[in-house]
PDB file of C-alpha atoms in Angstrom:
ATOM      1  CA  MET A 144     -22.784 -65.418  47.443  1.00 46.00           C
ATOM      2  CA  THR A 145     -19.612 -67.487  46.944  1.00 51.00           C
ATOM      3  CA  SER A 146     -19.472 -71.153  47.899  1.00 46.00           C
ATOM      4  CA  SER A 147     -17.257 -70.395  50.926  1.00 48.00           C
ATOM      5  CA  THR A 148     -19.739 -67.753  52.089  1.00 46.00           C
ATOM      6  CA  ALA A 149     -22.579 -70.254  51.633  1.00 44.00           C
ATOM      7  CA  VAL A 150     -20.690 -72.847  53.685  1.00 45.00           C
ATOM      8  CA  ARG A 151     -20.037 -70.316  56.455  1.00 51.00           C
ATOM      9  CA  ALA A 152     -23.675 -69.205  56.395  1.00 49.00           C
ATOM     10  CA  SER A 153     -24.846 -72.822  56.711  1.00 52.00           C
ATOM     11  CA  HIS A 154     -22.828 -73.164  59.930  1.00 67.00           C
ATOM     12  CA  THR A 155     -24.151 -69.928  61.411  1.00 68.00           C
ATOM     13  CA  VAL A 156     -26.289 -70.381  64.505  1.00 82.00           C
ATOM     14  CA  PRO A 157     -28.421 -67.536  65.890  1.00 80.00           C
ATOM     15  CA  GLY A 158     -27.245 -66.280  69.256  1.00 82.00           C
ATOM     16  CA  VAL A 159     -23.616 -67.468  68.982  1.00 91.00           C
ATOM     17  CA  SER A 160     -21.224 -64.595  69.564  1.00 92.00           C
ATOM     18  CA  PRO A 161     -17.889 -64.361  67.749  1.00 93.00           C
ATOM     19  CA  TRP A 162     -16.010 -64.814  71.027  1.00 95.00           C
ATOM     20  CA  LEU A 163     -17.870 -68.116  71.657  1.00 96.00           C
ATOM     21  CA  ARG A 164     -16.876 -69.295  68.178  1.00 95.00           C
ATOM     22  CA  ARG A 165     -13.247 -68.436  68.948  1.00 96.00           C
ATOM     23  CA  LEU A 166     -13.532 -70.136  72.340  1.00 97.00           C
ATOM     24  CA  ALA A 167     -14.844 -73.314  70.674  1.00 97.00           C
ATOM     25  CA  GLY A 168     -11.939 -73.242  68.233  1.00 96.00           C
ATOM     26  CA  LEU A 169      -9.473 -72.752  71.086  1.00 97.00           C
ATOM     27  CA  THR A 170     -11.105 -75.576  73.042  1.00 97.00           C
ATOM     28  CA  SER A 171     -10.664 -77.948  70.129  1.00 96.00           C
ATOM     29  CA  LEU A 172      -6.972 -77.031  69.956  1.00 97.00           C
ATOM     30  CA  THR A 173      -6.129 -77.565  73.649  1.00 97.00           C
ATOM     31  CA  VAL A 174      -5.294 -81.220  72.979  1.00 97.00           C
ATOM     32  CA  LEU A 175      -3.043 -80.580  69.972  1.00 97.00           C
ATOM     33  CA  PRO A 176       0.273 -79.968  71.831  1.00 98.00           C
ATOM     34  CA  SER A 177       0.015 -83.182  73.870  1.00 96.00           C
ATOM     35  CA  CYS A 178      -0.918 -85.093  70.713  1.00 97.00           C
ATOM     36  CA  LEU A 179       2.149 -83.751  68.922  1.00 97.00           C
ATOM     37  CA  TRP A 180       4.279 -84.791  71.910  1.00 96.00           C
ATOM     38  CA  ARG A 181       2.839 -88.338  71.772  1.00 96.00           C
ATOM     39  CA  LEU A 182       3.288 -88.517  68.005  1.00 97.00           C
ATOM     40  CA  ALA A 183       6.948 -87.553  68.440  1.00 97.00           C
ATOM     41  CA  ILE A 184       7.356 -90.563  70.727  1.00 96.00           C
ATOM     42  CA  ALA A 185       5.423 -92.774  68.280  1.00 97.00           C
ATOM     43  CA  VAL A 186       7.932 -92.062  65.502  1.00 97.00           C
ATOM     44  CA  GLY A 187      10.922 -92.652  67.791  1.00 95.00           C
ATOM     45  CA  ILE A 188      12.006 -89.128  68.728  1.00 96.00           C
ATOM     46  CA  PRO A 189      13.617 -89.162  72.191  1.00 95.00           C
ATOM     47  CA  MET A 190      11.404 -87.196  74.578  1.00 94.00           C
ATOM     48  CA  GLY A 191      13.387 -87.675  77.769  1.00 93.00           C
ATOM     49  CA  TRP A 192      12.094 -91.018  79.017  1.00 92.00           C
ATOM     50  CA  GLY A 193      14.752 -93.350  80.416  1.00 93.00           C
ATOM     51  CA  PRO A 194      15.424 -96.933  79.287  1.00 92.00           C
ATOM     52  CA  GLY A 195      13.202 -98.391  82.035  1.00 90.00           C
ATOM     53  CA  SER A 196      10.124 -96.560  80.718  1.00 90.00           C
ATOM     54  CA  ASP A 197       7.614 -97.916  78.206  1.00 90.00           C
ATOM     55  CA  LEU A 198       7.930 -94.515  76.495  1.00 91.00           C
ATOM     56  CA  HIS A 199      11.681 -94.790  75.856  1.00 92.00           C
ATOM     57  CA  HIS A 200      12.452 -94.019  72.228  1.00 92.00           C
ATOM     58  CA  SER A 201      14.103 -97.432  71.661  1.00 92.00           C
ATOM     59  CA  TYR A 202      10.628 -99.043  71.664  1.00 92.00           C
ATOM     60  CA  TYR A 203       9.378 -96.804  68.840  1.00 94.00           C
ATOM     61  CA  PRO A 204       8.345 -96.919  66.128  1.00 95.00           C
ATOM     62  CA  GLY A 205       6.656-100.238  66.821  1.00 92.00           C
ATOM     63  CA  SER A 206       3.329-101.719  67.795  1.00 91.00           C
ATOM     64  CA  GLY A 207       3.067 -99.253  70.690  1.00 92.00           C
ATOM     65  CA  SER A 208       3.082 -96.454  68.128  1.00 96.00           C
ATOM     66  CA  LEU A 209      -0.367 -97.528  66.976  1.00 96.00           C
ATOM     67  CA  VAL A 210      -1.697 -97.072  70.507  1.00 96.00           C
ATOM     68  CA  LEU A 211      -0.222 -93.569  70.743  1.00 97.00           C
ATOM     69  CA  VAL A 212      -1.636 -92.626  67.335  1.00 97.00           C
ATOM     70  CA  PHE A 213      -5.048 -94.039  68.286  1.00 97.00           C
ATOM     71  CA  VAL A 214      -5.067 -92.048  71.544  1.00 97.00           C
ATOM     72  CA  CYS A 215      -4.217 -88.875  69.597  1.00 97.00           C
ATOM     73  CA  ILE A 216      -6.965 -89.466  67.032  1.00 97.00           C
ATOM     74  CA  LEU A 217      -9.534 -90.236  69.731  1.00 97.00           C
ATOM     75  CA  GLN A 218      -8.518 -87.201  71.792  1.00 96.00           C
ATOM     76  CA  GLU A 219      -8.667 -84.875  68.781  1.00 96.00           C
ATOM     77  CA  CYS A 220     -12.074 -86.218  67.709  1.00 96.00           C
ATOM     78  CA  LEU A 221     -13.465 -85.664  71.208  1.00 96.00           C
ATOM     79  CA  ALA A 222     -11.998 -82.154  71.326  1.00 97.00           C
ATOM     80  CA  LEU A 223     -13.488 -81.312  67.919  1.00 96.00           C
ATOM     81  CA  LEU A 224     -16.943 -82.154  69.289  1.00 95.00           C
ATOM     82  CA  SER A 225     -16.735 -78.873  71.219  1.00 96.00           C
ATOM     83  CA  LEU A 226     -17.322 -77.130  67.884  1.00 96.00           C
ATOM     84  CA  GLY A 227     -20.823 -78.618  67.926  1.00 95.00           C
ATOM     85  CA  MET A 228     -21.633 -76.272  70.801  1.00 96.00           C
ATOM     86  CA  VAL A 229     -21.504 -73.315  68.371  1.00 96.00           C
ATOM     87  CA  GLN A 230     -22.290 -74.802  64.977  1.00 95.00           C
ATOM     88  CA  ARG A 231     -25.480 -75.938  63.289  1.00 92.00           C
ATOM     89  CA  TRP A 232     -24.538 -79.656  63.437  1.00 93.00           C
ATOM     90  CA  GLY A 233     -24.715 -79.373  67.237  1.00 92.00           C
ATOM     91  CA  GLU A 234     -28.400 -78.498  66.968  1.00 92.00           C
ATOM     92  CA  GLU A 235     -29.537 -80.422  63.912  1.00 92.00           C
ATOM     93  CA  VAL A 236     -28.422 -83.807  62.575  1.00 92.00           C
ATOM     94  CA  PRO A 237     -26.533 -83.183  59.305  1.00 90.00           C
ATOM     95  CA  GLY A 238     -28.610 -83.940  56.211  1.00 89.00           C
ATOM     96  CA  TRP A 239     -26.141 -86.520  54.881  1.00 90.00           C
ATOM     97  CA  ILE A 240     -26.889 -88.909  57.775  1.00 90.00           C
ATOM     98  CA  PRO A 241     -29.495 -91.453  56.627  1.00 91.00           C
ATOM     99  CA  VAL A 242     -32.907 -91.490  58.358  1.00 91.00           C
ATOM    100  CA  LEU A 243     -31.985 -88.905  61.018  1.00 90.00           C
ATOM    101  CA  GLY A 244     -30.652 -86.145  58.755  1.00 89.00           C
ATOM    102  CA  GLY A 245     -32.331 -82.785  59.320  1.00 89.00           C
ATOM    103  CA  ARG A 246     -33.870 -83.643  62.682  1.00 93.00           C
ATOM    104  CA  ARG A 247     -33.412 -81.291  65.624  1.00 93.00           C
ATOM    105  CA  ILE A 248     -31.164 -82.531  68.409  1.00 93.00           C
ATOM    106  CA  HIS A 249     -32.716 -82.261  71.855  1.00 94.00           C
ATOM    107  CA  PRO A 250     -30.443 -79.976  73.914  1.00 94.00           C
ATOM    108  CA  LEU A 251     -29.924 -82.585  76.644  1.00 95.00           C
ATOM    109  CA  VAL A 252     -28.429 -84.990  74.087  1.00 95.00           C
ATOM    110  CA  ALA A 253     -25.475 -82.578  73.874  1.00 95.00           C
ATOM    111  CA  VAL A 254     -25.600 -80.971  77.321  1.00 97.00           C
ATOM    112  CA  VAL A 255     -25.480 -84.137  79.448  1.00 97.00           C
ATOM    113  CA  PRO A 256     -22.391 -85.731  77.831  1.00 97.00           C
ATOM    114  CA  ALA A 257     -20.671 -82.343  77.497  1.00 97.00           C
ATOM    115  CA  THR A 258     -21.274 -81.559  81.178  1.00 98.00           C
ATOM    116  CA  LEU A 259     -20.042 -84.981  82.283  1.00 98.00           C
ATOM    117  CA  GLY A 260     -17.061 -84.610  79.942  1.00 97.00           C
ATOM    118  CA  ALA A 261     -16.201 -81.155  81.277  1.00 98.00           C
ATOM    119  CA  ILE A 262     -16.334 -82.411  84.869  1.00 98.00           C
ATOM    120  CA  ALA A 263     -14.291 -85.529  84.067  1.00 98.00           C
ATOM    121  CA  LEU A 264     -11.694 -83.643  82.023  1.00 97.00           C
ATOM    122  CA  THR A 265     -11.265 -80.977  84.673  1.00 97.00           C
ATOM    123  CA  SER A 266     -10.941 -83.581  87.428  1.00 97.00           C
ATOM    124  CA  ILE A 267      -8.497 -85.781  85.519  1.00 96.00           C
ATOM    125  CA  THR A 268      -6.247 -82.986  84.304  1.00 95.00           C
ATOM    126  CA  VAL A 269      -6.153 -81.126  87.621  1.00 95.00           C
ATOM    127  CA  LEU A 270      -5.446 -84.350  89.522  1.00 93.00           C
ATOM    128  CA  GLY A 271      -2.765 -85.259  86.985  1.00 89.00           C
ATOM    129  CA  ALA A 272      -1.119 -81.843  87.273  1.00 89.00           C
ATOM    130  CA  TRP A 273      -1.361 -81.938  91.057  1.00 88.00           C
ATOM    131  CA  THR A 274       0.301 -85.364  91.365  1.00 87.00           C
ATOM    132  CA  TRP A 275       2.740 -85.186  88.436  1.00 81.00           C
ATOM    133  CA  SER A 276       5.675 -84.001  90.550  1.00 75.00           C
ATOM    134  CA  GLU A 277       5.156 -86.938  92.947  1.00 72.00           C
ATOM    135  CA  VAL A 278       4.938 -89.390  90.053  1.00 72.00           C
ATOM    136  CA  ASN A 279       7.970 -87.825  88.397  1.00 74.00           C
ATOM    137  CA  ALA A 280      10.007 -87.945  91.616  1.00 71.00           C
ATOM    138  CA  ALA A 281       9.134 -91.629  92.114  1.00 81.00           C
ATOM    139  CA  ASN A 282      10.094 -92.625  88.569  1.00 85.00           C
ATOM    140  CA  PRO A 283      13.803 -92.379  87.765  1.00 88.00           C
ATOM    141  CA  ASP A 284      13.017 -92.862  84.057  1.00 90.00           C
ATOM    142  CA  ALA A 285      10.669 -89.852  83.823  1.00 89.00           C
ATOM    143  CA  PRO A 286      11.783 -86.798  81.857  1.00 90.00           C
ATOM    144  CA  THR A 287      13.910 -84.168  83.569  1.00 87.00           C
ATOM    145  CA  GLY A 288      15.397 -80.826  82.570  1.00 90.00           C
ATOM    146  CA  LEU A 289      14.463 -79.559  79.109  1.00 93.00           C
ATOM    147  CA  ALA A 290      12.491 -82.738  78.296  1.00 92.00           C
ATOM    148  CA  LEU A 291      10.352 -82.164  81.401  1.00 90.00           C
ATOM    149  CA  ARG A 292       9.752 -78.529  80.406  1.00 91.00           C
ATOM    150  CA  ILE A 293       8.663 -79.622  76.925  1.00 94.00           C
ATOM    151  CA  PHE A 294       6.333 -82.208  78.479  1.00 91.00           C
ATOM    152  CA  ASP A 295       4.888 -79.558  80.796  1.00 91.00           C
ATOM    153  CA  LEU A 296       4.357 -77.084  77.951  1.00 94.00           C
ATOM    154  CA  THR A 297       2.533 -79.674  75.854  1.00 95.00           C
ATOM    155  CA  TYR A 298       0.290 -80.893  78.666  1.00 93.00           C
ATOM    156  CA  VAL A 299      -0.580 -77.582  80.382  1.00 95.00           C
ATOM    157  CA  PRO A 300      -3.149 -76.656  77.672  1.00 97.00           C
ATOM    158  CA  LEU A 301      -5.108 -79.780  78.632  1.00 96.00           C
ATOM    159  CA  LEU A 302      -5.928 -78.042  81.920  1.00 97.00           C
ATOM    160  CA  LEU A 303      -8.092 -75.639  79.888  1.00 98.00           C
ATOM    161  CA  TRP A 304     -10.049 -78.291  77.993  1.00 98.00           C
ATOM    162  CA  GLY A 305     -12.576 -79.133  80.739  1.00 98.00           C
ATOM    163  CA  PRO A 306     -13.304 -75.586  81.937  1.00 98.00           C
ATOM    164  CA  LEU A 307     -13.618 -74.254  78.366  1.00 98.00           C
ATOM    165  CA  LEU A 308     -15.954 -77.106  77.464  1.00 98.00           C
ATOM    166  CA  GLY A 309     -17.968 -76.217  80.574  1.00 98.00           C
ATOM    167  CA  ILE A 310     -18.291 -72.585  79.450  1.00 98.00           C
ATOM    168  CA  LEU A 311     -19.367 -73.682  75.962  1.00 98.00           C
ATOM    169  CA  THR A 312     -21.886 -76.113  77.429  1.00 98.00           C
ATOM    170  CA  VAL A 313     -23.511 -73.477  79.627  1.00 97.00           C
ATOM    171  CA  ALA A 314     -23.666 -71.067  76.664  1.00 95.00           C
ATOM    172  CA  TYR A 315     -25.166 -73.809  74.462  1.00 96.00           C
ATOM    173  CA  TRP A 316     -27.813 -74.646  77.086  1.00 96.00           C
ATOM    174  CA  ARG A 317     -28.757 -70.995  77.581  1.00 94.00           C
ATOM    175  CA  ARG A 318     -28.911 -70.321  73.829  1.00 93.00           C
ATOM    176  CA  ARG A 319     -31.007 -73.410  73.129  1.00 91.00           C
ATOM    177  CA  ARG A 320     -33.451 -72.438  75.885  1.00 88.00           C
ATOM    178  CA  ILE A 321     -33.821 -68.970  74.358  1.00 80.00           C
ATOM    179  CA  HIS A 322     -33.648 -69.764  70.612  1.00 70.00           C
ATOM    180  CA  GLY A 323     -34.990 -73.332  70.676  1.00 60.00           C
TER     181      GLY A 323
END
């Protein structure tokens, strides 16, 4: 057994289908396009915001860039937690963590925050998508034309984050009830 095979085997969880593993990977990537869009602003690339907007490229890079980078890091870290729904570290505290390493994680410790997160993410993203055209119409400095299309393309995947996390959470709960 090679070291990469051993690593893969250590992440294997009984009862997790290949399509759930792919779904978890996809879920963790739903935030990536919007993060790349924000990072473009953070480094000063014009993304269609007018001079009256806090997101106008003339303000970046600057102290506001740190906020955008922090939001991207936080969002990516939260999205990567969806992988815990299909990997061993979502069921057992990793051995390298002092005192707690190796202990089983009670299913509700993952299910409750994941369920609340899925509901919140779905609500926030759907509400944001629903009202974006009103917000855009009311703000003369909002992106238009190609810049608006790029914005839309980078934020549409976020609409999937909550529902996909919900699917993973239900599968995790069912699997943990069956397999312990």
